[in-house]
Structure formats: C-alpha cells, structure tokens
Tab-separated table of C-alpha atoms in Angstrom:
chain	number	residue	atom	x	y	z
A	189	MET	CA	115.973	224.695	182.131
A	190	TYR	CA	119.737	224.368	182.689
A	191	ASP	CA	122.410	227.054	182.865
A	192	LEU	CA	125.621	226.077	181.085
A	193	LYS	CA	128.748	228.177	181.435
A	194	GLU	CA	131.660	227.986	178.973
A	195	PRO	CA	135.295	228.812	179.907
A	196	GLY	CA	134.999	232.372	178.605
A	197	GLY	CA	132.146	233.083	180.994
A	198	LYS	CA	129.282	232.988	178.497
A	199	ILE	CA	126.137	231.425	179.960
A	200	LEU	CA	123.585	229.481	177.956
A	201	GLN	CA	120.131	228.519	179.165
A	202	LEU	CA	119.093	225.217	177.662
A	203	GLU	CA	116.269	222.795	178.184
A	204	GLY	CA	117.258	219.280	177.161
A	205	GLY	CA	119.383	218.726	174.086
A	206	THR	CA	122.855	217.236	173.883
A	207	ALA	CA	126.364	218.343	174.782
A	208	GLY	CA	127.125	218.829	171.095
A	209	GLU	CA	124.081	221.046	170.598
A	210	ALA	CA	125.074	223.139	173.604
A	211	LEU	CA	128.602	223.611	172.235
A	212	LYS	CA	127.138	224.668	168.892
A	213	GLN	CA	124.966	227.331	170.484
A	214	LEU	CA	127.982	228.568	172.432
A	215	GLY	CA	130.047	228.746	169.238
A	216	LEU	CA	132.398	225.979	170.411
A	217	ARG	CA	131.261	223.069	168.253
A	218	LYS	CA	133.789	223.445	165.410
A	219	GLY	CA	136.703	221.040	165.813
A	220	ALA	CA	135.223	219.376	168.901
A	221	ILE	CA	135.236	215.592	169.197
A	222	ALA	CA	133.754	215.451	172.709
A	223	ALA	CA	132.817	217.716	175.608
A	224	ARG	CA	133.841	218.167	179.207
A	225	LEU	CA	130.798	218.636	181.420
A	226	ASN	CA	131.491	219.574	185.028
A	227	GLY	CA	134.964	218.110	184.755
A	228	ARG	CA	134.117	214.764	183.144
A	229	LEU	CA	134.459	213.765	179.505
A	230	VAL	CA	131.190	213.046	177.704
A	231	ASP	CA	130.093	212.207	174.164
A	232	LEU	CA	128.837	214.969	171.906
A	233	PHE	CA	125.563	213.037	171.831
A	234	HIS	CA	125.397	212.930	175.654
A	235	PRO	CA	121.885	214.048	176.714
A	236	LEU	CA	121.988	217.064	179.007
A	237	ASP	CA	120.217	216.585	182.313
A	238	GLU	CA	122.200	219.022	184.452
A	239	GLY	CA	123.651	222.500	184.369
A	240	GLY	CA	127.185	223.579	185.158
A	241	GLU	CA	130.388	224.190	183.232
A	242	ILE	CA	130.920	222.878	179.725
A	243	GLU	CA	133.831	223.111	177.319
A	244	ALA	CA	134.851	221.577	174.017
A	245	VAL	CA	137.461	218.833	173.653
A	246	SER	CA	139.167	219.413	170.320
A	247	ALA	CA	139.994	216.514	168.022
A	248	ASP	CA	143.668	217.471	167.925
A	249	SER	CA	144.115	217.709	171.709
A	250	GLU	CA	145.745	214.895	173.681
A	251	GLU	CA	142.369	213.789	175.028
A	252	GLY	CA	140.745	214.187	171.623
A	253	ILE	CA	143.326	212.005	169.870
A	254	ASP	CA	142.887	209.386	172.592
A	255	ILE	CA	139.127	209.358	171.933
A	256	LEU	CA	139.692	209.148	168.179
A	257	ARG	CA	142.060	206.189	168.519
A	258	HIS	CA	139.761	204.371	170.909
A	259	SER	CA	136.953	204.826	168.393
A	260	ALA	CA	139.284	203.549	165.654
A	261	ALA	CA	139.821	200.394	167.727
A	262	HIS	CA	136.036	199.912	167.826
A	263	LEU	CA	135.798	200.487	164.073
A	264	MET	CA	138.501	197.883	163.473
A	265	ALA	CA	136.722	195.410	165.747
A	266	GLN	CA	133.473	196.009	163.854
A	267	ALA	CA	135.250	195.405	160.536
A	268	VAL	CA	136.743	192.155	161.848
A	269	GLU	CA	133.298	191.051	163.026
A	270	GLU	CA	131.894	191.715	159.550
A	271	LEU	CA	134.681	189.748	157.847
A	272	TYR	CA	135.123	186.998	160.435
A	273	PRO	CA	131.767	186.218	162.088
A	274	GLY	CA	132.110	184.600	165.478
A	275	THR	CA	135.113	186.685	166.523
A	276	LYS	CA	135.391	187.160	170.282
A	277	TYR	CA	136.948	190.238	171.861
A	278	GLY	CA	139.317	190.791	174.746
A	279	VAL	CA	140.424	194.378	175.311
A	280	GLY	CA	141.010	197.165	172.797
A	281	PRO	CA	142.472	200.333	174.305
A	282	SER	CA	144.123	203.367	172.821
A	283	ILE	CA	147.854	203.489	173.530
A	284	ARG	CA	150.714	205.862	172.843
A	285	ASP	CA	150.829	206.468	169.075
A	286	GLY	CA	147.841	204.247	168.311
A	287	PHE	CA	145.594	201.452	169.499
A	288	TYR	CA	145.263	197.690	169.534
A	289	TYR	CA	142.614	195.033	170.004
A	290	ASP	CA	143.057	191.480	171.288
A	291	MET	CA	140.718	189.111	169.460
A	292	GLU	CA	139.996	185.427	169.039
A	293	ILE	CA	139.425	185.293	165.288
A	294	PRO	CA	138.052	182.073	163.752
A	295	GLY	CA	140.728	180.608	161.492
A	296	GLY	CA	143.195	183.329	162.484
A	297	ILE	CA	144.664	186.045	160.268
A	298	THR	CA	148.082	187.095	158.960
A	299	GLU	CA	149.535	190.509	158.154
A	300	GLU	CA	148.442	189.944	154.552
A	301	ASP	CA	144.846	190.260	155.814
A	302	LEU	CA	145.328	193.751	157.250
A	303	PRO	CA	144.636	195.620	153.958
A	304	ARG	CA	141.353	193.712	153.659
A	305	ILE	CA	140.354	194.728	157.189
A	306	GLU	CA	141.352	198.331	156.445
A	307	LYS	CA	139.182	198.308	153.337
A	308	GLU	CA	136.206	197.130	155.396
A	309	MET	CA	136.904	199.844	157.973
A	310	ARG	CA	136.770	202.478	155.230
A	311	ARG	CA	133.510	201.041	153.934
A	312	LEU	CA	131.980	201.218	157.413
A	313	ALA	CA	133.334	204.735	157.949
A	314	LYS	CA	131.720	205.961	154.729
A	315	ARG	CA	128.353	204.684	155.937
A	316	SER	CA	128.427	207.155	158.859
A	317	ILE	CA	127.006	204.529	161.212
A	318	PRO	CA	125.690	206.272	164.348
A	319	VAL	CA	127.373	205.424	167.646
A	320	GLU	CA	125.017	204.916	170.575
A	321	ARG	CA	125.755	204.613	174.284
A	322	ARG	CA	123.471	202.472	176.440
A	323	GLU	CA	123.694	202.025	180.182
A	324	MET	CA	122.482	198.811	181.770
A	325	SER	CA	122.932	196.653	184.830
A	326	LYS	CA	125.835	194.231	185.076
A	327	GLU	CA	123.395	191.353	184.832
A	328	GLU	CA	121.878	192.709	181.610
A	329	ALA	CA	125.321	193.228	180.084
A	330	ILE	CA	126.469	189.730	181.049
A	331	ASP	CA	123.291	188.280	179.583
A	332	TYR	CA	123.835	190.236	176.361
A	333	PHE	CA	127.415	189.133	175.802
A	334	ARG	CA	126.718	185.564	176.887
A	335	ASN	CA	123.552	184.950	174.892
A	336	GLU	CA	123.684	187.472	172.045
A	337	LYS	CA	127.429	187.526	171.358
A	338	ASP	CA	128.680	184.282	172.927
A	339	ASP	CA	131.751	186.210	174.097
A	340	GLN	CA	133.210	184.707	177.259
A	341	TYR	CA	135.939	187.346	177.472
A	342	LYS	CA	133.496	190.225	177.874
A	343	VAL	CA	131.446	188.161	180.332
A	344	GLU	CA	134.570	187.595	182.427
A	345	ILE	CA	135.511	191.282	182.408
A	346	ILE	CA	132.021	192.464	183.364
A	347	SER	CA	131.678	189.841	186.101
A	348	GLU	CA	134.756	191.247	187.849
A	349	LEU	CA	133.629	194.884	187.779
A	350	GLU	CA	132.595	196.461	191.071
A	351	GLU	CA	130.037	198.774	189.477
A	352	ASP	CA	126.364	197.781	189.471
A	353	HIS	CA	125.816	199.412	186.085
A	354	VAL	CA	127.979	199.516	182.974
A	355	SER	CA	127.893	201.262	179.609
A	356	LEU	CA	127.925	199.619	176.183
A	357	TYR	CA	128.578	201.351	172.866
A	358	PHE	CA	126.712	200.177	169.785
A	359	GLN	CA	127.450	200.916	166.126
A	360	GLY	CA	125.448	198.855	163.680
A	361	GLY	CA	125.541	195.223	164.750
A	362	TYR	CA	128.707	195.724	166.771
A	363	ALA	CA	128.677	196.368	170.515
A	364	ASP	CA	131.429	196.816	173.062
A	365	LEU	CA	131.792	197.330	176.778
A	366	CYS	CA	133.297	200.781	177.231
A	367	ARG	CA	133.232	203.873	179.439
A	368	GLY	CA	133.712	206.171	176.448
A	369	PRO	CA	133.441	208.799	175.230
A	370	HIS	CA	133.428	208.044	171.496
A	371	VAL	CA	132.868	209.818	168.199
A	372	PRO	CA	129.240	210.452	167.133
A	373	ASP	CA	129.449	208.193	164.074
A	374	THR	CA	131.953	206.084	162.137
A	375	SER	CA	132.678	208.789	159.536
A	376	TRP	CA	134.800	210.615	162.108
A	377	VAL	CA	137.501	207.936	161.799
A	378	LYS	CA	139.093	208.740	158.437
A	379	HIS	CA	142.874	208.744	158.777
A	380	PHE	CA	144.118	205.404	160.073
A	381	ARG	CA	146.412	202.511	159.277
A	382	LEU	CA	146.685	198.968	160.601
A	383	LEU	CA	150.325	198.267	161.362
A	384	SER	CA	151.089	194.791	162.654
A	385	LEU	CA	150.029	191.616	164.435
A	386	ALA	CA	151.244	189.967	167.612
A	387	GLY	CA	150.190	187.180	169.920
A	388	ALA	CA	148.856	188.092	173.366
A	389	TYR	CA	147.821	185.709	176.118
A	390	TRP	CA	144.425	186.512	177.561
A	391	ARG	CA	145.006	188.527	180.736
A	392	GLY	CA	148.753	188.218	180.132
A	393	ASP	CA	148.687	184.673	181.542
A	394	GLU	CA	150.549	182.030	179.544
A	395	ASN	CA	148.116	179.412	180.848
A	396	ASN	CA	145.293	181.140	178.960
A	397	VAL	CA	144.504	181.091	175.257
A	398	MET	CA	146.650	183.231	172.979
A	399	LEU	CA	144.654	185.930	171.194
A	400	THR	CA	145.559	187.865	168.059
A	401	ARG	CA	146.567	191.436	168.812
A	402	VAL	CA	146.132	193.842	165.906
A	403	TYR	CA	147.967	197.158	166.193
A	404	GLY	CA	146.952	200.316	164.378
A	405	THR	CA	147.086	204.074	164.552
A	406	ALA	CA	144.803	206.998	163.745
A	407	PHE	CA	145.205	210.766	163.491
A	408	PRO	CA	142.895	213.772	163.121
A	409	ASN	CA	144.244	214.497	159.628
A	410	GLY	CA	146.081	212.838	156.773
A	411	GLU	CA	149.201	214.985	157.095
A	412	GLU	CA	149.898	213.775	160.625
A	413	LEU	CA	149.246	210.166	159.628
A	414	ASP	CA	151.609	210.411	156.643
A	415	ALA	CA	154.308	212.002	158.803
A	416	TYR	CA	153.983	209.233	161.389
A	417	LEU	CA	154.153	206.476	158.767
A	418	HIS	CA	157.225	208.170	157.276
A	419	ARG	CA	158.904	208.123	160.690
A	420	LEU	CA	158.142	204.416	161.001
A	421	GLU	CA	159.744	203.727	157.620
A	422	GLU	CA	162.815	205.740	158.572
A	423	ALA	CA	163.062	203.806	161.836
A	424	LYS	CA	162.944	200.512	159.920
A	425	LYS	CA	165.957	201.622	157.874
A	426	ARG	CA	167.854	202.026	161.138
A	427	ASP	CA	166.646	198.801	162.756
A	428	HIS	CA	169.672	197.148	164.375
A	429	ARG	CA	168.458	193.703	163.283
A	430	ARG	CA	168.493	194.792	159.654
A	431	LEU	CA	171.761	196.718	159.875
A	432	GLY	CA	173.472	193.907	161.759
A	433	LYS	CA	172.920	191.573	158.832
A	434	GLU	CA	173.500	194.070	156.007
A	435	LEU	CA	176.741	195.450	157.497
A	436	ASP	CA	178.029	192.067	158.682
A	437	LEU	CA	178.097	193.227	162.313
A	438	PHE	CA	176.542	190.217	164.027
A	439	SER	CA	174.381	187.162	163.476
A	440	LEU	CA	171.897	185.160	165.527
A	441	GLN	CA	172.037	181.381	165.821
A	442	PRO	CA	169.245	178.917	166.709
A	443	GLU	CA	171.281	177.730	169.682
A	444	GLY	CA	171.292	181.206	171.234
A	445	PRO	CA	168.232	183.311	170.384
A	446	GLY	CA	168.628	186.752	171.876
A	447	PHE	CA	172.417	186.358	172.147
A	448	PRO	CA	174.182	187.940	169.145
A	449	PHE	CA	177.391	186.474	167.722
A	450	PHE	CA	179.519	189.521	166.955
A	451	HIS	CA	181.634	189.487	163.782
A	452	PRO	CA	184.942	191.431	163.443
A	453	LYS	CA	183.251	194.656	162.295
A	454	GLY	CA	180.718	194.353	165.067
A	455	MET	CA	183.449	193.880	167.662
A	456	VAL	CA	185.078	197.153	166.611
A	457	ILE	CA	181.815	198.966	167.412
A	458	MET	CA	181.241	196.913	170.562
A	459	ASN	CA	184.728	197.706	171.915
A	460	CYS	CA	184.367	201.421	171.163
A	461	LEU	CA	181.030	201.555	172.973
A	462	THR	CA	182.324	199.489	175.894
A	463	ASP	CA	185.370	201.743	176.289
A	464	PHE	CA	183.171	204.839	176.281
A	465	TRP	CA	180.723	203.239	178.739
A	466	ARG	CA	183.585	202.216	181.075
A	467	LYS	CA	185.212	205.670	181.082
A	468	GLU	CA	181.920	207.428	181.816
A	469	HIS	CA	181.088	205.089	184.702
A	470	VAL	CA	184.567	205.345	186.234
A	471	LYS	CA	184.322	209.132	185.936
A	472	ARG	CA	181.144	209.005	188.029
A	473	GLY	CA	182.536	206.718	190.718
A	474	TYR	CA	180.961	203.416	189.684
A	475	CYS	CA	182.648	200.058	190.250
A	476	GLU	CA	182.543	197.305	187.657
A	477	ILE	CA	181.576	193.656	188.244
A	478	HIS	CA	181.113	190.626	185.994
A	479	THR	CA	178.315	188.061	186.281
A	480	PRO	CA	178.104	184.518	184.836
A	481	MET	CA	176.546	183.928	181.411
A	482	ILE	CA	175.266	180.469	182.370
A	483	LEU	CA	172.926	180.099	185.346
A	484	ASN	CA	170.412	177.580	186.667
A	485	ARG	CA	167.196	177.519	184.641
A	486	ASP	CA	165.192	178.443	187.769
A	487	LEU	CA	166.363	182.035	187.287
A	488	TRP	CA	165.084	182.149	183.707
A	489	ILE	CA	161.769	180.572	184.711
A	490	ARG	CA	161.389	183.210	187.419
A	491	SER	CA	162.268	186.042	185.027
A	492	GLY	CA	159.855	184.795	182.347
A	493	HIS	CA	162.574	184.179	179.741
A	494	TRP	CA	162.491	180.367	179.797
A	495	ASP	CA	159.303	179.907	177.748
A	496	HIS	CA	160.547	182.320	175.078
A	497	TYR	CA	164.061	180.976	174.649
C-alpha cells in the first residue's frame, strides 16, 4: 500500500496501479499528458511501486507540449517505417516550435512525399496503438537494434551510453531508444504538420553519411496549430530572399553565393541602415574598422564555410 500526496495536500492510499489511475482517483486526470512522481516525469502508464508526491502534467504546459512533440516525432518515424521499410534512425528530439527526426530512408524522399507521410501518421493515430515502455540492459538493446532492426545508428548511440540499462518505447512494430515520457497511445497525437526537409550529417560530422532530416510541429489543439501555420505563412511573405527579388533590391550570383549584389533600390535601404547603425555606435563610444573581403581559404576552412560555398 502506497501513500500518494497531490499538491493540494490530498492523500491517496493505493496498492499497485499506474500514475494515470492515481491521478484519476485524485481528480487530476483530466487534461494530463503525463505525471510528475517525486519530482521526475513519468508516463501515465508508469506502474506505481513507491509512494510520495504526485502531480499532473497538463498537455498544454511547456513540459506537456514537449512530450507531445516528442511523441509526434515517434509517430512520424513509425509512419516512415511503414512506408519505407528498411529505414534507419538517428535522433529525433522535440525542439522549439516542433520536432525533427534524422533518418536514412531507402531511395530518399522529397517534400512532395510529406503529405503521404502525414496521411500515414493520421492512419496510425486513428488506430490508437498503445505505447509501451520496456527497460533492458545495454547488451539486450544493442542486440535488438543490431539483429532485429539492423540499425547501426541506434547501436552506436547505445554503445556510448554510460548507463547499464536503457529504456525502449514500442508502438506496434516500431521501437525507439528513449527516456520518455510519452503519450499512452498514438491517438493522443492529433494536431500536427510536417513542414520541411533538410540534410544532416550523422553526428554533425561531414565525414559521415548525410541523413534526411524531416521537420514537423504538433500542438495540443487545432486552433494553436492553425495559428502557428498562419504565422509561418506571414513570415514567408516577409522573407528577405523573396522580397529582394520581387522589389528588385538585390540578386545572388553563382560566383558569390551568400554575397548579395545590391541594386540601386537596395543601396538606398542599405545606406539608410548603415547611416543609422553608424550614428548609434558612435553615440555609444564605439570605433569603426574595416576588414578585407578576400582572405586565405584556410580561414574559411576553419570557420566551416569552405565546403558550403
């Protein structure tokens, strides 16, 4: 029998059960996406084996949204695995305003494939596939990803961990190395959108293979998602690359990627901004210098620019 105390002081005596069941009996289950048990975040399906303090983590809190987006990354990875068997996975964290996953996808994908992946995500979400957490030794996890999944990226990550035991999350045929917590089942991820693709070297090392990074976002409700997508569209209208071309402000040439060629209209704006910048710096006691535009390539190799330009 365990005593669980909620923030308001109410005490519940419980024998077994899960964190979610405890929150329900305490009247805290509504709107919760996870729980905090003795200071640590746990899944709603976390089996209770200790007493202490428990509180709900709401889906619209900062921590709750982070959990939702991390679960959305898993749902996307599961959808990709269904559509592109043999996909191997790097890392897939939640980030500010969304999530991403780095993947080695057989045959590759383009942005035209994102709606198809979204459709598969919605199909999987409607199935309410249960999410299960399993703890195992490092050796068991390495064996699983090496022999069951043939995923060298996960094997590499696990091999470098200091912990003797790790946790894996399973949903259907998909499994991922993760500390969690996550949503109880896939139906919790309803309001999402895949946004873009990018290339990402494994471990950020240009000597490694380049993986496909898929960016997306997710929100607790459709209104917040729609508002975010609207902000993205408004930002696109104000993109300097678009405006530079439409307003005849500047152009970019193959001989100088990253170095704009300013046209007469663009120079008017440039001079106004430079004059303002100069006055403000002089007012604050700064001195002005001028550095060369052309330097030895060793500098650009050291800065990381050389391979991109």
